[in-house]
């Protein structure tokens, strides 16, 4: 699935949050913020390449350890890899940007960066580096630590 970087995300009208540590999947809500696409790559479509700071990749990996968004039952294979070697992803990540903005990236974004040289927009790199992982890790379900989840989010436990 391809979306141009920094275009408005419209794949799903809602977001769902899952907590990989507790195994709880069930905070569904309609976003009150604008979601912007980053890293939705597809074979045959050009994408920016270039180096990224190692600290950025490490931070993005760490974020993906504590945040699961829009996890799907099916998987998406990396379309840039040979089929027999393609890793799979089945969810997304959200990174808070400026006021009213969250970046929406596929879970395979780290693979795209490290294996295919993808260079995300600088605003995304800066936003990832600005994430306070200690604050995110200190709060667990049901007190979701992500600042963009609305107070009135519908909490559905599965």
CSV table of N, CA, C and O in Angstrom, one decimal, residues 36-89:
chain,number,residue,atom,x,y,z
A,36,UNK,N,-0.8,12.1,9.6
A,36,UNK,CA,0.0,12.3,8.3
A,36,UNK,C,0.8,11.0,8.0
A,36,UNK,O,1.4,10.5,8.9
A,37,UNK,N,0.7,10.6,6.8
A,37,UNK,CA,1.4,9.4,6.4
A,37,UNK,C,2.9,9.6,6.3
A,37,UNK,O,3.4,10.6,5.9
A,38,UNK,N,3.6,8.5,6.8
A,38,UNK,CA,5.1,8.5,6.6
A,38,UNK,C,5.5,7.0,6.4
A,38,UNK,O,5.0,6.1,7.2
A,39,UNK,N,6.2,6.7,5.4
A,39,UNK,CA,6.8,5.4,5.2
A,39,UNK,C,5.9,4.3,4.6
A,39,UNK,O,6.2,3.2,4.7
A,40,UNK,N,4.9,4.7,3.9
A,40,UNK,CA,4.0,3.7,3.2
A,40,UNK,C,4.6,3.5,1.8
A,40,UNK,O,4.2,4.1,0.8
A,41,UNK,N,5.5,2.6,1.7
A,41,UNK,CA,6.3,2.3,0.5
A,41,UNK,C,5.7,1.1,-0.3
A,41,UNK,O,5.1,0.2,0.3
A,42,UNK,N,5.9,1.2,-1.6
A,42,UNK,CA,5.5,0.1,-2.5
A,42,UNK,C,6.5,0.0,-3.6
A,42,UNK,O,7.0,0.9,-4.1
A,43,UNK,N,6.6,-1.3,-4.1
A,43,UNK,CA,7.5,-1.6,-5.2
A,43,UNK,C,7.1,-0.8,-6.4
A,43,UNK,O,5.9,-0.7,-6.7
A,44,UNK,N,8.1,-0.3,-7.1
A,44,UNK,CA,7.8,0.5,-8.3
A,44,UNK,C,7.5,2.0,-8.1
A,44,UNK,O,7.4,2.7,-9.1
A,45,UNK,N,7.4,2.4,-6.9
A,45,UNK,CA,7.2,3.8,-6.6
A,45,UNK,C,8.5,4.4,-6.0
A,45,UNK,O,9.1,3.8,-5.0
A,46,UNK,N,9.0,5.5,-6.4
A,46,UNK,CA,10.2,6.1,-5.9
A,46,UNK,C,9.9,6.6,-4.5
A,46,UNK,O,8.8,6.9,-4.1
A,47,UNK,N,11.0,6.6,-3.7
A,47,UNK,CA,10.9,7.1,-2.3
A,47,UNK,C,12.3,7.7,-2.0
A,47,UNK,O,13.3,7.3,-2.6
A,48,UNK,N,12.3,8.7,-1.0
A,48,UNK,CA,13.6,9.3,-0.7
A,48,UNK,C,14.5,8.4,0.1
A,48,UNK,O,14.1,7.5,0.9
A,49,UNK,N,15.8,8.5,-0.2
A,49,UNK,CA,16.8,7.6,0.4
A,49,UNK,C,17.9,8.5,1.0
A,49,UNK,O,18.0,9.7,0.6
A,50,UNK,N,18.6,8.0,1.9
A,50,UNK,CA,19.7,8.7,2.5
A,50,UNK,C,19.9,8.3,4.0
A,50,UNK,O,19.1,7.5,4.5
A,51,UNK,N,21.0,8.7,4.5
A,51,UNK,CA,21.3,8.3,5.9
A,51,UNK,C,20.4,8.9,6.9
A,51,UNK,O,19.8,10.0,6.7
A,52,UNK,N,20.2,8.2,8.0
A,52,UNK,CA,19.4,8.7,9.2
A,52,UNK,C,20.3,8.5,10.4
A,52,UNK,O,21.2,7.7,10.4
A,53,UNK,N,20.1,9.3,11.4
A,53,UNK,CA,20.9,9.2,12.6
A,53,UNK,C,20.7,7.8,13.3
A,53,UNK,O,19.5,7.4,13.4
A,54,UNK,N,21.8,7.1,13.7
A,54,UNK,CA,21.6,5.9,14.4
A,54,UNK,C,20.6,6.0,15.7
A,54,UNK,O,19.9,5.1,16.0
A,55,UNK,N,20.7,7.1,16.3
A,55,UNK,CA,19.8,7.3,17.5
A,55,UNK,C,18.4,7.3,17.1
A,55,UNK,O,17.5,6.9,17.9
A,56,UNK,N,18.1,7.8,15.9
A,56,UNK,CA,16.7,7.8,15.4
A,56,UNK,C,16.2,6.4,15.2
A,56,UNK,O,15.1,6.0,15.7
A,57,UNK,N,17.0,5.5,14.6
A,57,UNK,CA,16.6,4.1,14.4
A,57,UNK,C,16.4,3.4,15.7
A,57,UNK,O,15.4,2.7,15.9
A,58,UNK,N,17.3,3.6,16.6
A,58,UNK,CA,17.2,3.0,18.0
A,58,UNK,C,15.9,3.4,18.7
A,58,UNK,O,15.2,2.6,19.3
A,59,UNK,N,15.6,4.7,18.6
A,59,UNK,CA,14.4,5.3,19.3
A,59,UNK,C,13.2,4.7,18.6
A,59,UNK,O,12.2,4.3,19.3
A,60,UNK,N,13.1,4.6,17.3
A,60,UNK,CA,12.0,4.1,16.6
A,60,UNK,C,11.7,2.7,17.0
A,60,UNK,O,10.6,2.2,17.2
A,61,UNK,N,12.8,1.9,17.0
A,61,UNK,CA,12.7,0.5,17.5
A,61,UNK,C,12.1,0.4,18.9
A,61,UNK,O,11.2,-0.4,19.2
A,62,UNK,N,12.6,1.2,19.8
A,62,UNK,CA,12.1,1.2,21.2
A,62,UNK,C,10.6,1.6,21.2
A,62,UNK,O,9.9,1.1,22.0
A,63,UNK,N,10.2,2.6,20.4
A,63,UNK,CA,8.8,3.0,20.4
A,63,UNK,C,7.9,1.8,20.0
A,63,UNK,O,6.9,1.6,20.5
A,64,UNK,N,8.4,1.1,19.0
A,64,UNK,CA,7.6,0.0,18.4
A,64,UNK,C,7.5,-1.2,19.5
A,64,UNK,O,6.6,-2.0,19.4
A,65,UNK,N,8.4,-1.2,20.5
A,65,UNK,CA,8.3,-2.2,21.5
A,65,UNK,C,7.2,-1.9,22.5
A,65,UNK,O,6.7,-2.8,23.1
A,66,UNK,N,6.8,-0.6,22.6
A,66,UNK,CA,5.8,-0.2,23.6
A,66,UNK,C,4.5,0.3,23.0
A,66,UNK,O,3.6,0.6,23.7
A,67,UNK,N,4.4,0.3,21.7
A,67,UNK,CA,3.2,0.8,21.1
A,67,UNK,C,2.8,0.0,19.9
A,67,UNK,O,3.6,-0.2,19.0
A,68,UNK,N,1.6,-0.5,19.9
A,68,UNK,CA,1.0,-1.2,18.8
A,68,UNK,C,-0.3,-0.4,18.4
A,68,UNK,O,-1.2,-0.3,19.3
A,69,UNK,N,-0.4,0.0,17.2
A,69,UNK,CA,-1.6,0.7,16.7
A,69,UNK,C,-2.2,-0.1,15.5
A,69,UNK,O,-1.5,-0.6,14.7
A,70,UNK,N,-3.5,-0.1,15.5
A,70,UNK,CA,-4.2,-0.7,14.4
A,70,UNK,C,-3.7,-2.0,13.9
A,70,UNK,O,-3.5,-2.3,12.7
A,71,UNK,N,-3.4,-2.9,14.9
A,71,UNK,CA,-3.0,-4.2,14.6
A,71,UNK,C,-4.0,-5.0,13.8
A,71,UNK,O,-5.2,-5.0,14.2
A,72,UNK,N,-3.7,-5.6,12.7
A,72,UNK,CA,-4.6,-6.3,11.8
A,72,UNK,C,-4.4,-7.8,12.0
A,72,UNK,O,-3.3,-8.3,12.4
A,73,UNK,N,-5.4,-8.6,11.6
A,73,UNK,CA,-5.3,-10.0,11.7
A,73,UNK,C,-4.4,-10.6,10.6
A,73,UNK,O,-3.7,-11.5,10.7
A,74,UNK,N,-4.5,-9.9,9.4
A,74,UNK,CA,-3.6,-10.3,8.3
A,74,UNK,C,-2.3,-9.6,8.4
A,74,UNK,O,-2.0,-8.8,9.2
A,75,UNK,N,-1.4,-10.0,7.5
A,75,UNK,CA,0.0,-9.4,7.4
A,75,UNK,C,0.2,-8.8,6.1
A,75,UNK,O,-0.4,-9.1,5.1
A,76,UNK,N,1.2,-7.8,6.1
A,76,UNK,CA,1.6,-7.2,4.8
A,76,UNK,C,3.1,-7.5,4.7
A,76,UNK,O,3.9,-7.3,5.6
A,77,UNK,N,3.4,-8.1,3.5
A,77,UNK,CA,4.8,-8.4,3.3
A,77,UNK,C,5.5,-7.2,2.7
A,77,UNK,O,4.9,-6.4,1.9
A,78,UNK,N,6.8,-7.1,2.9
A,78,UNK,CA,7.6,-6.0,2.3
A,78,UNK,C,7.6,-6.3,0.8
A,78,UNK,O,8.2,-7.3,0.4
A,79,UNK,N,7.1,-5.4,0.1
A,79,UNK,CA,7.1,-5.5,-1.4
A,79,UNK,C,8.4,-5.1,-2.1
A,79,UNK,O,8.5,-5.2,-3.3
A,80,UNK,N,9.3,-4.6,-1.3
A,80,UNK,CA,10.6,-4.2,-1.8
A,80,UNK,C,11.6,-5.4,-1.8
A,80,UNK,O,12.7,-5.3,-2.4
A,81,UNK,N,11.3,-6.4,-1.0
A,81,UNK,CA,12.2,-7.5,-0.8
A,81,UNK,C,11.8,-8.7,-1.7
A,81,UNK,O,10.6,-8.8,-2.1
A,82,UNK,N,12.7,-9.6,-2.1
A,82,UNK,CA,12.3,-10.8,-2.8
A,82,UNK,C,11.3,-11.5,-1.9
A,82,UNK,O,11.4,-11.6,-0.7
A,83,UNK,N,10.3,-12.1,-2.6
A,83,UNK,CA,9.1,-12.7,-1.9
A,83,UNK,C,9.5,-13.7,-0.8
A,83,UNK,O,9.0,-13.7,0.3
A,84,UNK,N,10.5,-14.5,-1.1
A,84,UNK,CA,10.9,-15.6,-0.1
A,84,UNK,C,11.7,-15.0,1.1
A,84,UNK,O,11.9,-15.7,2.1
A,85,UNK,N,12.1,-13.7,1.0
A,85,UNK,CA,12.9,-13.1,2.1
A,85,UNK,C,12.1,-12.0,2.8
A,85,UNK,O,12.6,-11.4,3.8
A,86,UNK,N,10.9,-11.7,2.3
A,86,UNK,CA,10.2,-10.5,2.8
A,86,UNK,C,9.7,-10.6,4.2
A,86,UNK,O,8.9,-11.5,4.5
A,87,UNK,N,10.1,-9.7,5.1
A,87,UNK,CA,9.5,-9.7,6.4
A,87,UNK,C,8.0,-9.2,6.4
A,87,UNK,O,7.6,-8.6,5.4
A,88,UNK,N,7.3,-9.5,7.4
A,88,UNK,CA,5.9,-9.1,7.5
A,88,UNK,C,5.6,-8.1,8.6
A,88,UNK,O,6.3,-8.1,9.6
A,89,UNK,N,4.6,-7.3,8.4
A,89,UNK,CA,4.1,-6.4,9.4
A,89,UNK,C,2.6,-6.4,9.4
A,89,UNK,O,2.0,-6.8,8.4
